[in-house]
Amino acid sequence: MTKLSLKLDKRTLSGRKVKSLRRDGIVPGNVFGKGVTSVSIQVPQKELQKIAEEAGETAIIYASIEGESDPRPLLISALQVHPVTSAPLHVDFHQVDLKEKVTAAVPIVLKGDSPAVADLGAVLVQQMDEIEVEALPTDLPSEFELDVTSLKQFDDSLKVSDLKFDKTKVELKAEPDEIIVIAQEPQAEEVVEVAPAEAVEGEVPTEGAPAKEGETPAPEQEKKEPKE
């Protein structure tokens, strides 16, 4: 992956005043880390959106902070977005030591076509879409690819143990027998029979409806002449 870089400005506004930043297309945020003094920062929304798509939560971003000569190695720790527009609202960067291991959630991406789906109409149920790992920041994988072409029958599954990665550099924080994806037989739709409506005992028939045997006909309403 290409080395990712980003320019961050120091932020002076805080609290409710940051709304004015967002109106101007600026996203407020913070930089924190072990043994690091936290820094309030701000970054243009478009630049943040672009680099967040490229980096995810596992790629190192070398950020130049206003007034500092050396770039800092950062991971996106948290990105708060608008629930409707998905525009970034706030970002937290975690400054890392490139020589110390960190934990991060790595996405799992399914690849290929499952014969169980194509031939039997099975439904692929992905029970894990990401997995927590521990590694040096520069060894964090961007994603795990999992080939589903081996899923040929109902209840065939792929587990954590089926993931392929460099075990000398990356440690998974999950049990090997945990299921990631399984081919399940589709459930038949349940047909609900609706019984015909029956008259409730004592119910008065609506006007004009014939009375049933044993029932008293409903009295006709008195017809009134329209007023002039």
XYZ file of C-alpha atoms in Angstrom:
228
model
C 0.000 0.000 0.000
C 1.143 3.536 -0.760
C 2.380 5.454 2.252
C -0.523 7.526 3.516
C 0.031 11.086 4.693
C -2.233 13.778 6.095
C -1.866 17.352 7.302
C -3.573 18.236 10.589
C -4.079 21.708 12.019
C -4.226 22.380 15.734
C -7.716 23.198 16.985
C -8.544 26.042 19.371
C -12.342 25.751 19.366
C -14.051 23.233 21.644
C -17.466 22.339 23.040
C -20.452 23.729 21.170
C -18.223 26.084 19.202
C -17.035 23.201 16.989
C -20.375 23.366 15.158
C -19.007 26.381 13.316
C -16.118 24.214 12.082
C -18.470 21.588 10.671
C -20.471 24.277 8.887
C -17.224 25.266 7.157
C -16.423 21.688 6.135
C -13.892 21.088 8.916
C -13.941 17.991 11.151
C -12.739 18.316 14.769
C -10.720 15.542 16.357
C -8.043 14.463 18.796
C -4.699 12.696 18.747
C -3.879 10.492 21.738
C -1.532 7.672 22.609
C 0.573 5.958 25.245
C 2.927 8.483 26.795
C 1.637 11.147 24.395
C 0.093 14.459 25.330
C -3.299 14.650 23.654
C -3.644 17.228 20.905
C -6.872 18.801 19.660
C -6.798 18.876 15.863
C -8.977 19.697 12.878
C -8.934 18.418 9.306
C -10.874 19.247 6.108
C -13.830 16.906 5.718
C -13.050 15.885 2.127
C -9.445 15.010 2.960
C -10.525 12.960 5.968
C -13.172 11.069 3.992
C -10.658 10.152 1.312
C -7.943 8.919 3.636
C -10.410 7.088 5.899
C -11.600 5.058 2.905
C -8.006 4.151 2.038
C -6.723 3.474 5.555
C -9.654 1.935 7.373
C -8.638 1.156 10.949
C -5.464 -0.789 10.176
C -3.255 1.320 7.884
C -0.701 3.739 9.288
C -1.274 7.414 8.467
C 1.787 9.634 8.755
C 0.298 12.920 9.945
C 2.079 16.267 9.954
C 0.694 18.404 12.742
C 0.887 22.170 12.488
C 4.091 23.475 14.110
C 5.825 20.067 14.301
C 8.729 18.962 12.133
C 8.332 15.168 12.328
C 5.167 13.337 11.168
C 3.359 11.124 13.667
C 2.310 7.510 12.898
C -1.437 7.349 13.534
C -4.289 4.844 13.278
C -7.920 5.909 13.002
C -9.296 4.821 16.367
C -12.854 6.117 16.007
C -14.729 7.964 13.294
C -18.128 9.418 14.171
C -20.356 10.034 11.154
C -23.743 11.626 10.508
C -26.504 8.960 10.650
C -28.110 10.142 7.408
C -25.388 11.640 5.218
C -22.444 9.574 6.609
C -20.386 12.765 6.644
C -17.595 12.683 9.289
C -18.439 14.556 12.482
C -15.464 13.751 14.709
C -12.293 11.672 14.495
C -9.932 10.174 17.062
C -6.399 9.253 15.989
C -4.296 6.802 18.001
C -0.588 7.575 17.868
C 1.347 4.311 17.866
C 4.890 3.173 18.515
C 5.984 1.316 15.388
C 8.004 -1.075 17.541
C 5.126 -2.022 19.876
C 2.235 -4.337 19.020
C -1.301 -2.992 18.886
C -4.754 -4.567 18.620
C -7.158 -3.702 15.819
C -10.316 -5.052 14.184
C -9.634 -6.380 10.676
C -12.575 -6.871 8.265
C -13.309 -10.293 6.737
C -14.260 -10.224 3.052
C -15.908 -13.218 1.339
C -14.603 -14.094 -2.120
C -15.839 -16.435 -4.844
C -19.145 -18.221 -5.418
C -20.480 -21.000 -3.201
C -21.827 -24.101 -5.045
C -24.272 -24.588 -2.172
C -25.840 -21.259 -3.080
C -25.766 -21.776 -6.845
C -26.922 -25.433 -6.904
C -28.996 -25.866 -3.742
C -30.308 -22.387 -3.060
C -28.479 -22.162 0.257
C -28.138 -18.889 2.123
C -24.686 -17.753 3.225
C -24.799 -16.447 6.785
C -21.679 -14.508 7.782
C -21.459 -14.693 11.556
C -18.227 -12.683 11.806
C -17.493 -9.707 9.576
C -14.332 -8.646 11.394
C -11.813 -10.157 13.762
C -9.543 -8.617 16.359
C -5.829 -9.147 15.842
C -2.566 -8.177 17.509
C 0.486 -7.176 15.499
C 3.044 -4.464 14.952
C 1.348 -1.430 13.381
C 3.152 -1.968 10.083
C 2.123 -5.664 9.988
C -1.611 -5.138 10.432
C -3.488 -6.674 7.472
C -5.971 -4.408 5.703
C -8.456 -7.313 5.435
C -8.794 -11.096 5.460
C -10.066 -12.743 2.281
C -12.048 -15.973 2.677
C -12.810 -18.176 -0.342
C -16.341 -19.630 -0.129
C -16.061 -21.950 -3.153
C -15.524 -24.875 -0.765
C -19.065 -24.504 0.630
C -20.896 -27.162 -1.434
C -23.532 -28.622 0.904
C -25.984 -27.349 3.504
C -24.239 -26.657 6.831
C -20.776 -26.462 5.255
C -18.863 -23.730 7.052
C -15.571 -21.866 7.253
C -13.957 -21.133 10.589
C -11.290 -18.881 12.045
C -8.797 -21.676 11.456
C -9.437 -21.346 7.693
C -8.054 -17.798 7.536
C -4.715 -17.481 5.764
C -2.173 -15.039 7.180
C 1.408 -14.784 8.412
C 1.233 -16.425 11.830
C 4.734 -15.197 12.675
C 3.538 -11.582 12.520
C -0.180 -11.598 13.299
C -2.020 -13.124 16.268
C -5.781 -13.642 16.121
C -7.880 -12.868 19.194
C -10.484 -15.563 18.479
C -10.845 -19.318 18.919
C -9.899 -21.434 15.865
C -13.251 -23.280 15.827
C -15.407 -20.128 15.750
C -17.583 -20.133 12.618
C -17.171 -17.191 10.248
C -19.644 -18.173 7.521
C -22.050 -21.092 7.035
C -24.274 -22.294 4.162
C -27.735 -22.706 5.610
C -30.793 -24.330 4.106
C -33.452 -21.691 3.415
C -36.423 -21.908 5.742
C -39.797 -22.590 4.142
C -42.290 -19.807 4.574
C -44.974 -20.701 7.103
C -48.506 -20.523 5.710
C -50.977 -19.131 8.220
C -54.606 -20.179 7.665
C -57.173 -17.588 8.620
C -60.485 -18.993 9.910
C -63.685 -17.383 8.543
C -65.157 -14.751 10.814
C -68.053 -15.927 12.995
C -70.800 -13.818 14.491
C -70.382 -13.133 18.178
C -73.283 -14.291 20.339
C -75.544 -11.363 21.125
C -74.139 -9.204 18.331
C -76.755 -7.075 16.563
C -76.663 -7.423 12.771
C -75.960 -4.296 10.807
C -78.918 -2.444 9.300
C -80.310 -4.157 6.240
C -78.612 -7.495 6.967
C -80.994 -10.455 7.344
C -81.315 -11.833 10.862
C -80.109 -15.349 11.545
C -82.381 -18.025 12.958
C -83.134 -17.266 16.594
C -82.048 -13.608 16.333
C -84.257 -10.568 16.628
C -84.138 -8.385 13.534
C -82.445 -5.035 14.111
C -85.015 -2.217 14.308
C -85.113 0.128 11.368
C -84.063 3.652 12.138
C -86.784 6.273 11.906
C -86.572 8.171 8.670
C -86.481 11.891 9.153
C -87.457 14.442 6.588
C -84.575 16.692 5.594
C -84.797 20.194 7.002
C -85.153 23.059 4.583
